[in-house]
PDB file of N, CA and C in Angstrom:
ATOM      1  N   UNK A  70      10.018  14.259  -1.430  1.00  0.00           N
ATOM      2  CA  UNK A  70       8.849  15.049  -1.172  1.00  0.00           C
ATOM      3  C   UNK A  70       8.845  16.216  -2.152  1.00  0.00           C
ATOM      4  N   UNK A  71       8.111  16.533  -3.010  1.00  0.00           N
ATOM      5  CA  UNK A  71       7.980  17.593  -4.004  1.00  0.00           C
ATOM      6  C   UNK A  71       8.074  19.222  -2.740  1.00  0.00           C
ATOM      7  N   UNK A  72       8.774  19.702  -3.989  1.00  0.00           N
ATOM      8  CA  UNK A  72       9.122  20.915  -3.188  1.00  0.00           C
ATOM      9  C   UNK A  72       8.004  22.016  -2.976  1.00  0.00           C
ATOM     10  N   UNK A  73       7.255  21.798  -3.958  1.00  0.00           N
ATOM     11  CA  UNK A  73       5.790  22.266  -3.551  1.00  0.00           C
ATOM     12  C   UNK A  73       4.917  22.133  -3.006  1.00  0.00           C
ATOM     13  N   UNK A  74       4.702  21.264  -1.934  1.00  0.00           N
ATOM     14  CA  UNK A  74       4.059  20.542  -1.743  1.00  0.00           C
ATOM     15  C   UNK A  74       3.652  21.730  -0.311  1.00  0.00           C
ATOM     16  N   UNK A  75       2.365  21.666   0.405  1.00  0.00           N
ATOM     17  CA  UNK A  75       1.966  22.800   1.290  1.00  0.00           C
ATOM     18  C   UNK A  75       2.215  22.233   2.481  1.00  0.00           C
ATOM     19  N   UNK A  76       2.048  20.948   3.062  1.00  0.00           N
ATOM     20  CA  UNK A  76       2.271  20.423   4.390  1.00  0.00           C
ATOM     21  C   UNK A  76       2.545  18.841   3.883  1.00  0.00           C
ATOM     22  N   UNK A  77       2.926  18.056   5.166  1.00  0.00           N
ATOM     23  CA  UNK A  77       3.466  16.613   4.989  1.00  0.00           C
ATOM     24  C   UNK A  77       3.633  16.498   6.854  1.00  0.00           C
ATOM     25  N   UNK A  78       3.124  15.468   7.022  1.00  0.00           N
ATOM     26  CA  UNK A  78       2.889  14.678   7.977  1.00  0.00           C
ATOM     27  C   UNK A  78       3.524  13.535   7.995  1.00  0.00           C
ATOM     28  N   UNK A  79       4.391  12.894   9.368  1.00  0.00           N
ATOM     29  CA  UNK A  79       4.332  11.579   9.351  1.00  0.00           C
ATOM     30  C   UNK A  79       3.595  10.897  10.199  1.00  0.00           C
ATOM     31  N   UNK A  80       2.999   9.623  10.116  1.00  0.00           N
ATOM     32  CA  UNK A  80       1.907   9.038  11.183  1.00  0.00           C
ATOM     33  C   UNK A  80       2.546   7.909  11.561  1.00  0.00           C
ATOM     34  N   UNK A  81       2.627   7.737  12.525  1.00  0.00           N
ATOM     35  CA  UNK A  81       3.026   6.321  13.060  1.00  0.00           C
ATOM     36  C   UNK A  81       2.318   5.653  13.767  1.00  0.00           C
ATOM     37  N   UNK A  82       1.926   4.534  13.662  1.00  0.00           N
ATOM     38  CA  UNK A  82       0.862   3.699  14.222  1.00  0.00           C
ATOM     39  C   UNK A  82       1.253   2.050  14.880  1.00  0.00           C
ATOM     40  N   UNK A  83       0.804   1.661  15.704  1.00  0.00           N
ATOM     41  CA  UNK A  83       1.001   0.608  16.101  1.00  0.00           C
ATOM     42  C   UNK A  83       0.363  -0.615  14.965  1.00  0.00           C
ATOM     43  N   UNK A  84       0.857  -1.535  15.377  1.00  0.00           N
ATOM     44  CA  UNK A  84       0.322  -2.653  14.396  1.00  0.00           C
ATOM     45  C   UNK A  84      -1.225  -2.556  14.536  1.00  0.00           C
ATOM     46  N   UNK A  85      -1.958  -2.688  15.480  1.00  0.00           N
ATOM     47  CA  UNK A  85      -3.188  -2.297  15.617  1.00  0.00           C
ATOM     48  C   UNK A  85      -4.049  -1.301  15.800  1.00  0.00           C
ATOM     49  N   UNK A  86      -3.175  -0.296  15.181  1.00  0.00           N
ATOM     50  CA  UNK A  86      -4.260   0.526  14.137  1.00  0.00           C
ATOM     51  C   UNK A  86      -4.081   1.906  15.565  1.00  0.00           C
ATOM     52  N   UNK A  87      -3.586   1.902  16.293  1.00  0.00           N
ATOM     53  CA  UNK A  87      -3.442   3.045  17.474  1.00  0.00           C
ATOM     54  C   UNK A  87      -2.133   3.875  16.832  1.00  0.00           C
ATOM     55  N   UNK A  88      -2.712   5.438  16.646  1.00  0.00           N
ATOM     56  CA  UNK A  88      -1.973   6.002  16.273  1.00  0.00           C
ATOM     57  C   UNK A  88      -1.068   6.528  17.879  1.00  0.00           C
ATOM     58  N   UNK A  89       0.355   6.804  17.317  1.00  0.00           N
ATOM     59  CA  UNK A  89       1.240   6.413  18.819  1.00  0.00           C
ATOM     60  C   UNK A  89       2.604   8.307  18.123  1.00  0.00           C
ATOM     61  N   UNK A  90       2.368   8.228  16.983  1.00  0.00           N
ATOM     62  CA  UNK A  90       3.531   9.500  17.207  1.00  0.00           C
ATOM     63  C   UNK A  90       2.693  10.303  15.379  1.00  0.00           C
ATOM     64  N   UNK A  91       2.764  11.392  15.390  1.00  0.00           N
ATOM     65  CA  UNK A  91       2.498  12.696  14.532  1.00  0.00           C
ATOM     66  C   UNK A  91       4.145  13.588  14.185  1.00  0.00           C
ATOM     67  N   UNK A  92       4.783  13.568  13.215  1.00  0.00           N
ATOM     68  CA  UNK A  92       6.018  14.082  13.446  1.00  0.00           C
ATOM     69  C   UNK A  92       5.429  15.083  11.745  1.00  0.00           C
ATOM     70  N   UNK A  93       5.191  16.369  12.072  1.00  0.00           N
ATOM     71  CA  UNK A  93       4.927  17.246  10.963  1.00  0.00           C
ATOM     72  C   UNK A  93       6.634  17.655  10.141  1.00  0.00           C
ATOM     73  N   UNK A  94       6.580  17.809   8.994  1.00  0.00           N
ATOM     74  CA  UNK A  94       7.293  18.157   8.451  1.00  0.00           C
ATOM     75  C   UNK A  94       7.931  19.415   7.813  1.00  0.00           C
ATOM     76  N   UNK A  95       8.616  19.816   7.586  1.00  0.00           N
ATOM     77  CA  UNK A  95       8.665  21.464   7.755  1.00  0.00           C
ATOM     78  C   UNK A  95       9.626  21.758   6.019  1.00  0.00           C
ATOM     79  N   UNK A  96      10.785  20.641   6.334  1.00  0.00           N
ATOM     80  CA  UNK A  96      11.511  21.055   5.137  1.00  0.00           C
ATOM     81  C   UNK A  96      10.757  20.239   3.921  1.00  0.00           C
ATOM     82  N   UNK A  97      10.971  20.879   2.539  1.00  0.00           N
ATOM     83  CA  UNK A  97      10.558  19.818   1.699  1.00  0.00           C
ATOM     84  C   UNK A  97      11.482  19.424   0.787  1.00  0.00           C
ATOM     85  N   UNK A  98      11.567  18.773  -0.195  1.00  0.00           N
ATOM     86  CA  UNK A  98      12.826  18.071  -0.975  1.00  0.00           C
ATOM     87  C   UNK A  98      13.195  17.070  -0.324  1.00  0.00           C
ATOM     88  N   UNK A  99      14.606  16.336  -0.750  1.00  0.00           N
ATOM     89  CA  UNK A  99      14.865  15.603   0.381  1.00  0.00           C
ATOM     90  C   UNK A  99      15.528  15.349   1.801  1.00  0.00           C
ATOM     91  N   UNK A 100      15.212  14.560   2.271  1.00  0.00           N
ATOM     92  CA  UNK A 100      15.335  15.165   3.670  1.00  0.00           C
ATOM     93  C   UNK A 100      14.858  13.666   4.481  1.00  0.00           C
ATOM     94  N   UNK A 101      15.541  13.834   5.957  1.00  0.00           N
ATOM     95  CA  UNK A 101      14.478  12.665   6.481  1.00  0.00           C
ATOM     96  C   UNK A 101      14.210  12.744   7.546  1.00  0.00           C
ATOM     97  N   UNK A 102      13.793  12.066   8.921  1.00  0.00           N
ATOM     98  CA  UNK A 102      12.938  12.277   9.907  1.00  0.00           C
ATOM     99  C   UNK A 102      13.676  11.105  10.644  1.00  0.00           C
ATOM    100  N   UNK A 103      13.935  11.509  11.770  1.00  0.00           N
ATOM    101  CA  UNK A 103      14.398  10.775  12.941  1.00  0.00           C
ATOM    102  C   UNK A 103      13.978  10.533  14.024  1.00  0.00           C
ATOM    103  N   UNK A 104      13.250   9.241  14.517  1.00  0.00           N
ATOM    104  CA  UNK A 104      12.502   9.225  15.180  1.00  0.00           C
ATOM    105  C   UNK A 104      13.086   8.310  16.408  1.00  0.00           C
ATOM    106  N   UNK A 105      13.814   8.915  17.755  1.00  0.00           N
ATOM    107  CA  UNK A 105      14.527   7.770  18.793  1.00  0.00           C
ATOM    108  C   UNK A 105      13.815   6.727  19.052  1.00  0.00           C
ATOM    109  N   UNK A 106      14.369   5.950  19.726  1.00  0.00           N
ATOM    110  CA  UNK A 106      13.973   4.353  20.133  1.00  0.00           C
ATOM    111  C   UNK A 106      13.315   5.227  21.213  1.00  0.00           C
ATOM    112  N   UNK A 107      13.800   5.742  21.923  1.00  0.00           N
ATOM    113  CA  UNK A 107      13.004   5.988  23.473  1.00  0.00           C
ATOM    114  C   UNK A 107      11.629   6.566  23.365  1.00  0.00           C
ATOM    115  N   UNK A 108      11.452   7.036  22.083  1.00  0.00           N
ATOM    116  CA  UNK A 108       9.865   7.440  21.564  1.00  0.00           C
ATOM    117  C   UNK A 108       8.865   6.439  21.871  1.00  0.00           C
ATOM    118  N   UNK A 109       9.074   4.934  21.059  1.00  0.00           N
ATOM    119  CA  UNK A 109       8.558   4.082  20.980  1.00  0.00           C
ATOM    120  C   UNK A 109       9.222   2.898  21.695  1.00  0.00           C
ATOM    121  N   UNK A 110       8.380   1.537  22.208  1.00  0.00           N
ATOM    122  CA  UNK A 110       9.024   1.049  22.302  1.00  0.00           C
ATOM    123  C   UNK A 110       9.783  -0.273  21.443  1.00  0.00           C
ATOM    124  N   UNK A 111      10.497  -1.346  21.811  1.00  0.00           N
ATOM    125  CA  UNK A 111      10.529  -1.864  21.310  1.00  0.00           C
ATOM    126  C   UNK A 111       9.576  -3.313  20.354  1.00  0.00           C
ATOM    127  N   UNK A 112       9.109  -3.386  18.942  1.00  0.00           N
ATOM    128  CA  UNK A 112       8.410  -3.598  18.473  1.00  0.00           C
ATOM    129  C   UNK A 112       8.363  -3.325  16.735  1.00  0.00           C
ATOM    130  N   UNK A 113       7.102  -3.466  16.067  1.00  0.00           N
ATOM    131  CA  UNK A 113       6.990  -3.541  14.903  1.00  0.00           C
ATOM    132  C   UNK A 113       5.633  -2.201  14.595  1.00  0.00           C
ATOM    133  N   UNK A 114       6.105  -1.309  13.394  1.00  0.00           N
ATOM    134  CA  UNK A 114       5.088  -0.418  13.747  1.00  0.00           C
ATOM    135  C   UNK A 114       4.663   0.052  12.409  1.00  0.00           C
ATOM    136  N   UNK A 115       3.907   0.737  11.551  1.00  0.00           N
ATOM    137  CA  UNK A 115       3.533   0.991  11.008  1.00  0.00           C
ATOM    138  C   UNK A 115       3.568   2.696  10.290  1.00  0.00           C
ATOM    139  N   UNK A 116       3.560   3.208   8.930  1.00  0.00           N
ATOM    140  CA  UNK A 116       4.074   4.448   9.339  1.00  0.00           C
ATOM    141  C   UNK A 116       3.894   4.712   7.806  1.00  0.00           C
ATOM    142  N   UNK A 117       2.649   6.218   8.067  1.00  0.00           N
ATOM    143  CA  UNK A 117       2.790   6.336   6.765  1.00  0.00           C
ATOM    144  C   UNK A 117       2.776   8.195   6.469  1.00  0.00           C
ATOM    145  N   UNK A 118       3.255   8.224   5.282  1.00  0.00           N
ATOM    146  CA  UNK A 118       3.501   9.762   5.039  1.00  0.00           C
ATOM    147  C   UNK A 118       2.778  10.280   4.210  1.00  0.00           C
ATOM    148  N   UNK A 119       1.806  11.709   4.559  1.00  0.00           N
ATOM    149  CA  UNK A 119       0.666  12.518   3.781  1.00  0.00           C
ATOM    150  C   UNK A 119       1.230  13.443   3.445  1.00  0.00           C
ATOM    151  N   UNK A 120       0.573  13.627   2.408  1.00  0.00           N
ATOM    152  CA  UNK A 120       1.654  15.364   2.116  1.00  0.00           C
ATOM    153  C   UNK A 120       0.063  16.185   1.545  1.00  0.00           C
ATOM    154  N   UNK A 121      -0.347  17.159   1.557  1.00  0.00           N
ATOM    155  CA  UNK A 121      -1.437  18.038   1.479  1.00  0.00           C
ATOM    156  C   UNK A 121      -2.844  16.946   1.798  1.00  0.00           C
ATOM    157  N   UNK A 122      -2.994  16.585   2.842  1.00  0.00           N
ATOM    158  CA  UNK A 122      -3.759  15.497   3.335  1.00  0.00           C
ATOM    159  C   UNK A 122      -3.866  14.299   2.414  1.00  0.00           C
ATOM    160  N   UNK A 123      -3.263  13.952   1.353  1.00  0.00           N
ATOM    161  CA  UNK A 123      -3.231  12.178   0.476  1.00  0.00           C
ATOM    162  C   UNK A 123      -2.189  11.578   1.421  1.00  0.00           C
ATOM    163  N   UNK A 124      -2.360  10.486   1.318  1.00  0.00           N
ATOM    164  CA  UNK A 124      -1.403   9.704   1.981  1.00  0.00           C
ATOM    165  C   UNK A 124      -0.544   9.109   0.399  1.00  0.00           C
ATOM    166  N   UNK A 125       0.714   9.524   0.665  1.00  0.00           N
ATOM    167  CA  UNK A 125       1.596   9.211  -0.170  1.00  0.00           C
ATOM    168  C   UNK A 125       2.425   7.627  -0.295  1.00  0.00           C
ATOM    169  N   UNK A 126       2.543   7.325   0.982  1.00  0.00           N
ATOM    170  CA  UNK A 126       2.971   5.818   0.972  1.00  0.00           C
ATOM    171  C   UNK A 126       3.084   5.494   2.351  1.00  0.00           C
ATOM    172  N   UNK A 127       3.129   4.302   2.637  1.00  0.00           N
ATOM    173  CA  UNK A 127       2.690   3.500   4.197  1.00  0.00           C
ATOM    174  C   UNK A 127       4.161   2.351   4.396  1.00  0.00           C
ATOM    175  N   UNK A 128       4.710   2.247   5.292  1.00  0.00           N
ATOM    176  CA  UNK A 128       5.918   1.061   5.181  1.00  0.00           C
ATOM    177  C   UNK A 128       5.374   0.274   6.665  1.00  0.00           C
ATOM    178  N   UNK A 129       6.365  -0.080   6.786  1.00  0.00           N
ATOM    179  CA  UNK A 129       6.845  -1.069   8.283  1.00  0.00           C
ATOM    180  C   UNK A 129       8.012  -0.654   8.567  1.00  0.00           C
ATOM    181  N   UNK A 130       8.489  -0.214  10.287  1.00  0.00           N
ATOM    182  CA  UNK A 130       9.339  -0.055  11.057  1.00  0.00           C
ATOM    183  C   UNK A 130       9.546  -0.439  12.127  1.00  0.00           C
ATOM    184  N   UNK A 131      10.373  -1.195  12.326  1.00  0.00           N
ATOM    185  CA  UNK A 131      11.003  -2.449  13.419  1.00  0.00           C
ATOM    186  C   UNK A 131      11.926  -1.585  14.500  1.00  0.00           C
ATOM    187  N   UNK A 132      11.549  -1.381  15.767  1.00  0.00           N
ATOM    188  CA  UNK A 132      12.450  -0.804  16.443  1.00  0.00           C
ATOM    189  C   UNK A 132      12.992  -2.282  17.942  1.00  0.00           C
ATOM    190  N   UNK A 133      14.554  -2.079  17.651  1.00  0.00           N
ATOM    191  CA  UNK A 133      14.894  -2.895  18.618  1.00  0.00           C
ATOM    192  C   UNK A 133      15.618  -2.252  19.629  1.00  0.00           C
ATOM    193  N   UNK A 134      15.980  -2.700  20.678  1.00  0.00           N
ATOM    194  CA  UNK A 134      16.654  -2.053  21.567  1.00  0.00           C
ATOM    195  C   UNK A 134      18.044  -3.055  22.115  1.00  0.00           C
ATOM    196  N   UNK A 135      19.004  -3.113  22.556  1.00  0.00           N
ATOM    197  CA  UNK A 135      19.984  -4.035  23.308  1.00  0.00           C
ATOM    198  C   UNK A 135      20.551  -3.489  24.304  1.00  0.00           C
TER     199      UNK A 135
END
């Protein structure tokens, strides 16, 4: 995340498009974001990171539980 950067957001979304968690970001450089299983449940989810409102990049995140 550029160290200049004014705000950064993470969005997490369900596969169908329901946004399900907002985790704002505070530090910048690198760094990362931890998000528990007990947040979400178990499933396949979607998740992407804005930094001064652009969306910077979008992945896939698989949460399992046992």
């Amino acid at each position: 995340m550029p160290e200049n950067a004014g705000n950064a957001v993470l969005y997490v979304f369900s596969f169908r498009g329901n946004m399900l968690l907002t985790k704002t970001i505070s530090q910048m450089g690198n760094g990362s974001i931890e998000i528990s299983a007990s947040e979400l449940q178990s499933g396949m989810y979607i998740y992407t990171l804005a930094v001064d409102g652009q969306d910077i990049d979008t992945n896939r995140m698989i949460i399992t539980t046992e």
